[in-house]
Short mmCIF file of C-alpha atoms in Angstrom, two decimals:
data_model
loop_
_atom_site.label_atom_id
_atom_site.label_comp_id
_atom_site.label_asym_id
_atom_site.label_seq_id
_atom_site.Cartn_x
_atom_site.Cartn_y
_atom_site.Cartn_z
CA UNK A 103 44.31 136.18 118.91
CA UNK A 104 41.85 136.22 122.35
CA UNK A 105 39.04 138.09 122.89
CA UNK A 106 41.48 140.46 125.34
CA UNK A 107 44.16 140.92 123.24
CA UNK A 108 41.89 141.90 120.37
CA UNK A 109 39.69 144.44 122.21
CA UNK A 110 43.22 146.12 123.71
CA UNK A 111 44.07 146.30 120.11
CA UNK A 112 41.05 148.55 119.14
CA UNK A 113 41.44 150.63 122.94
CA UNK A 114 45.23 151.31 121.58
CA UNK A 115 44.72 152.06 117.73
CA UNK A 116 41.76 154.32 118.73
CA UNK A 117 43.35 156.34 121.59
CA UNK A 118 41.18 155.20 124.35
CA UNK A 119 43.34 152.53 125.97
CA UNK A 120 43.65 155.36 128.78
CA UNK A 121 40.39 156.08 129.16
CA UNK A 122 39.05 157.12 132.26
CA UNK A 123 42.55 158.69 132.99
CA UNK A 124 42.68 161.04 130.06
CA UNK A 125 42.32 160.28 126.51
CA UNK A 126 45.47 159.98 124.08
CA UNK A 127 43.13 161.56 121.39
CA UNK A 128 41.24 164.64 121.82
CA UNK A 129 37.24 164.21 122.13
CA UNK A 130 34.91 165.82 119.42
CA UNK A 131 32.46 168.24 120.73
CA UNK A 132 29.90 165.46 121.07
CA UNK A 133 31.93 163.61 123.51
CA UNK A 134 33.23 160.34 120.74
CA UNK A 135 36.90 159.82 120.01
CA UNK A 136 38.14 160.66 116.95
CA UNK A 137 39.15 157.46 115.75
CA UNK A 138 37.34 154.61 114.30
CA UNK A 139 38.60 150.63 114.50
CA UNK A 140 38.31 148.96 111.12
CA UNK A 141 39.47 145.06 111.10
CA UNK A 142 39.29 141.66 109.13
CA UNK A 143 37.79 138.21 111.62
CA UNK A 144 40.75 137.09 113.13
CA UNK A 145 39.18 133.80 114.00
CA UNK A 146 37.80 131.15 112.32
CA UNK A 147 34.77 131.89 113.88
CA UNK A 148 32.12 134.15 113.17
CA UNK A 149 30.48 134.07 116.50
CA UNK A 150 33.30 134.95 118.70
CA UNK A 151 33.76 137.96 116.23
CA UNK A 152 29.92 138.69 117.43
CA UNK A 153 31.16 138.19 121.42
CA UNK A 154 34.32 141.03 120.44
CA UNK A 155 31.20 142.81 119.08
CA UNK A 156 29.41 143.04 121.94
CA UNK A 157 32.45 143.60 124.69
CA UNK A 158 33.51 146.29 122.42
CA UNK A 159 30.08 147.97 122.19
CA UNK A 160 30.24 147.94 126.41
CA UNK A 161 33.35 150.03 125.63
CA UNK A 162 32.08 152.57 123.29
CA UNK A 163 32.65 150.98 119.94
CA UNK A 164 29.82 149.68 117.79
CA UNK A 165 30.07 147.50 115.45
CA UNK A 166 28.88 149.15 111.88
CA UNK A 167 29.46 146.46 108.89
CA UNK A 168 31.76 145.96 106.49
CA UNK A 169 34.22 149.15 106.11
CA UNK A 170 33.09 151.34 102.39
CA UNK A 171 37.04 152.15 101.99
CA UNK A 172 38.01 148.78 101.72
CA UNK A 173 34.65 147.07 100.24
CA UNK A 174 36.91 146.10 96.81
CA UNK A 175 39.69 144.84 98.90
CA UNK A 176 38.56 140.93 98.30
CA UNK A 177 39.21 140.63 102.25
CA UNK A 178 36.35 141.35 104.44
CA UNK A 179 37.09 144.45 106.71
CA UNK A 180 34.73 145.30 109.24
CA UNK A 181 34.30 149.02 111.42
CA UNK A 182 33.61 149.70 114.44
CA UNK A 183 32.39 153.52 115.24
CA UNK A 184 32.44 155.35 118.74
CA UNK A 185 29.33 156.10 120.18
CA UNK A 186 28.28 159.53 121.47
CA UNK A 187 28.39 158.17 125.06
CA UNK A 188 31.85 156.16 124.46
CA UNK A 189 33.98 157.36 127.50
CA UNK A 190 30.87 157.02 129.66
CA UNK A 191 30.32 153.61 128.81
CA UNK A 192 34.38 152.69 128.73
CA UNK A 193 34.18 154.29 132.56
CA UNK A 194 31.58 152.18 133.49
CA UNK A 195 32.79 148.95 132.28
CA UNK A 196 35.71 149.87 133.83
CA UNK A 197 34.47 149.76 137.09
CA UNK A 198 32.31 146.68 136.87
CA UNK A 199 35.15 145.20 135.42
CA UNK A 200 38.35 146.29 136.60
CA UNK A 201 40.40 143.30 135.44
CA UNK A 202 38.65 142.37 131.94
CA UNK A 203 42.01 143.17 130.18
CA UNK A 204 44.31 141.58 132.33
CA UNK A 205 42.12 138.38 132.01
CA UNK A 206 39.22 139.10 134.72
CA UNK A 207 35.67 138.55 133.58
CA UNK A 208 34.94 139.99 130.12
CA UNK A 209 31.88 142.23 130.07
CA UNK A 210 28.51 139.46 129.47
CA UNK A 211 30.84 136.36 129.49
CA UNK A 212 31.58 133.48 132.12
CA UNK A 213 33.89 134.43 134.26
CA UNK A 214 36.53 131.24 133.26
CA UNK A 215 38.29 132.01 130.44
CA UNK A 216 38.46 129.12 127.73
CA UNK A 217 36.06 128.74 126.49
CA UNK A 218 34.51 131.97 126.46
CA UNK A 219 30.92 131.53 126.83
CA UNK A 220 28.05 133.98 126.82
CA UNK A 221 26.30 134.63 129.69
CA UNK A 222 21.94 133.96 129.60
CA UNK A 223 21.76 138.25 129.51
CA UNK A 224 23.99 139.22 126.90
CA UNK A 225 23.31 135.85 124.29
CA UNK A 226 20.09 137.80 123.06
CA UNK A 227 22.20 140.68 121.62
CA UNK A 228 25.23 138.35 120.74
CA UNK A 229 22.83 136.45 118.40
CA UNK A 230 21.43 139.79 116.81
CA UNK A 231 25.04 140.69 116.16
CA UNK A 232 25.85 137.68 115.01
CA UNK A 233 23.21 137.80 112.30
CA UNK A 234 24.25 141.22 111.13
CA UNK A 235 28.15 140.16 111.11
CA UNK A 236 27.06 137.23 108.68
CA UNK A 237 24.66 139.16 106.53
CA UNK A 238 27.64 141.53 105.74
CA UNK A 239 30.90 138.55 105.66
CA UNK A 240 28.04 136.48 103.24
CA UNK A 241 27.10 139.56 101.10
CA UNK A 242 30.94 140.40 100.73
CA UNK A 243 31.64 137.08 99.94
CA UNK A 244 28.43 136.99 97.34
CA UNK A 245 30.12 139.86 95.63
CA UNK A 246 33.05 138.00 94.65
CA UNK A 247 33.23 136.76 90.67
CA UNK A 248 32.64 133.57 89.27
CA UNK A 249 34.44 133.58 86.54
CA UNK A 250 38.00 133.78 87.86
CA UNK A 251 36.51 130.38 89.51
CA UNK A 252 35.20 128.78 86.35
CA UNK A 253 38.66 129.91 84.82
CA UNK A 254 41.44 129.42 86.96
CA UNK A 255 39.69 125.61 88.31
CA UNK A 256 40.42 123.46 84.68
CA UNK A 257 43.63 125.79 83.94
CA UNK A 258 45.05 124.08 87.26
CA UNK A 259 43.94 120.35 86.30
CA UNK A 260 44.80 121.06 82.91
CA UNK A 261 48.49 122.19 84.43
CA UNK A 262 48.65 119.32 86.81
CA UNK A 263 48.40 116.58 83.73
CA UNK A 264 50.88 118.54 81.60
CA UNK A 265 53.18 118.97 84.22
CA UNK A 266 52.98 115.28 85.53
CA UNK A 267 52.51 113.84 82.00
CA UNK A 268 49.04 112.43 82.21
CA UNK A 269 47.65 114.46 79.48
CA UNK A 270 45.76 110.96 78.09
CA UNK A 271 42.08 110.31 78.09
CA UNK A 272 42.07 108.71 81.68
CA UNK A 273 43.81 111.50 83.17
CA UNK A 274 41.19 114.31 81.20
CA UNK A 275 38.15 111.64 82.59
CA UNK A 276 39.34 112.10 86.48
CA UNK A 277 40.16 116.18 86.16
CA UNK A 278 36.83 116.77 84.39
CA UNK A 279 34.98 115.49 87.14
CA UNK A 280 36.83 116.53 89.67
CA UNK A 281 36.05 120.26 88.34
CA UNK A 282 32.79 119.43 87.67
CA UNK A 283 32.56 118.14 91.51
CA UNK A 284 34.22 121.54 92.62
CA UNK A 285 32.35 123.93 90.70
CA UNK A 286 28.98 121.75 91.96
CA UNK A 287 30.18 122.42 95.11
CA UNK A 288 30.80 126.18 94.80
CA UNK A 289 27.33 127.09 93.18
CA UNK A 290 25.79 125.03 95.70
CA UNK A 291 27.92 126.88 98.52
CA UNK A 292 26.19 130.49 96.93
CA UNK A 293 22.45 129.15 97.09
CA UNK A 294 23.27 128.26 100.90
CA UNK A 295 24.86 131.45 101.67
CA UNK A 296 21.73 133.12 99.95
CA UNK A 297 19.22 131.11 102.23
CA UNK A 298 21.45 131.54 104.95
CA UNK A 299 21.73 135.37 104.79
CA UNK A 300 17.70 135.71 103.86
CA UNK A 301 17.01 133.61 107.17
CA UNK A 302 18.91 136.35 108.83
CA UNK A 303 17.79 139.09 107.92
CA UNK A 304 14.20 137.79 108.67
CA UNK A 305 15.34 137.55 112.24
CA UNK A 306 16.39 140.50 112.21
CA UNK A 307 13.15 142.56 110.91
CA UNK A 308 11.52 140.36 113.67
CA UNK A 309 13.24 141.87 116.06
CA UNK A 310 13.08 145.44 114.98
CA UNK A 311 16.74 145.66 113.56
CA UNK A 312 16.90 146.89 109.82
CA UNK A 313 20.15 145.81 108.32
CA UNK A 314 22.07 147.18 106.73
CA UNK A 315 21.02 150.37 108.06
#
C-alpha cells in the first residue's frame, strides 16, 4: 500500500475524490464533508502513517486518534475528520499539485518517489504527528491484557511436549525458560512503551500540543 494509493482510498470512501469538480457527498452547512475516514496502519511503519497524516491534512482530513467505535476491537483503528475549510484546502493542493495522485510530488515530500522523504518544511509537523500517532498505537496496545499472555504462553509449550512426546524433565527445563525468557521480554516491552509514550507526550506539551485532546 503507497502513500498515493492510500490517500485516494480516503478521497473515494469519503466522497471527495472529485473535489474541486463537485462533491459526490453533499457539504454540511459549515462547508466539511459528511464523511469521516477511519483506518488500521497499513505499514509496518509508524512514521510513514505520520507522512499519510500530514498529506491528508493538506487535503482536508485531520488526523484525530484512535477511532471510540472500534477502541475494543484489539486492532488499532485510527480517524481522520474533515476540517471546516476541507474543499478549500483539497482545491489548493490541487493546484500546487496537480499530479500528486498520479505519482507527481506528494504535498511536503521529495519529489522522487521511493523513498518518500520529508521535505526540511513539513518534518517539524511530521514529527508532532508522529508523536501523537504513537501515544495513541502505544496506549491501545497498553490496554491489551496480560493474562491471556501469561495463560495461553506455557499452555503452548506445555502442548508442544505432549504433542511431540517430550513431556520428561529436560523437555519441562527448556519450555520453562523459554516462557520465562518470553514473558521477560513482554513486561520489559510495556515499561519501554511506557517511557516511550511519556517522552512523547513531553514533546508534545513543549510544543503547545495537548494530547489527547
Amino acid at each position: 500500500m503507497t502513500l498515493r494509493r492510500h490517500l485516494r482510498k480516503l478521497l473515494r470512501e469519503t466522497g471527495s475524490e472529485g473535489w474541486p469538480n463537485g462533491a459526490r457527498r453533499a457539504p454540511t452547512a459549515s462547508g466539511e464533508a459528511e464523511a469521516s475516514f477511519t483506518t488500521e496502519v497499513p505499514w509496518p511503519s509508524l512514521w510513514k502513517f505520520a507522512q499519510f497524516a500530514y498529506i491528508a491534512e493538506q487535503y482536508g482530513y485531520r488526523y484525530s486518534g484512535l477511532d471510540p467505535e472500534l477502541r475494543d476491537s484489539g486492532t488499532p483503528f485510527f480517524v481522520f475528520r474533515p476540517l471546516p475549510d476541507a474543499r478549500e484546502r483539497a482545491d489548493r493542493t490541487r493546484e500546487r499539485f496537480p499530479g500528486a495522485l498520479e505519482g507527481g510530488r506528494l504535498p511536503g515530500m521529495r519529489a522522487w518517489p521511493v523513498p518518500v522523504l520529508t521535505l526540511p518544511g513539513a518534518r517539524s509537523e511530521v514529527r508532532l504527528l508522529h508523536a501523537r500517532i504513537v501515544i495513541d498505537y502505544y496506549g491501545a496496545l497498553g490496554r491489551q491484557r496480560m493474562r491471556p499472555w501469561l495463560i495461553g504462553i506455557p499452555t503452548v509449550f506445555l502442548l508442544f511436549l505432549l504433542v511431540n512426546g517430550e513431556l520428561h524433565a529436560t523437555g519441562l527445563r527448556v519450555a520453562v525458560g523459554l516462557t520465562a525468557a518470553l514473558l521477560i521480554a513482554l513486561a520489559a516491552s510495556r515499561v519501554f512503551i511506557r517511557r516511550r509514550r511519556a517522552a512523547l507526550e513531553r514533546l508534545l506539551e513543549r510544543s503547545g500540543v495537548r494530547w489527547p485532546p
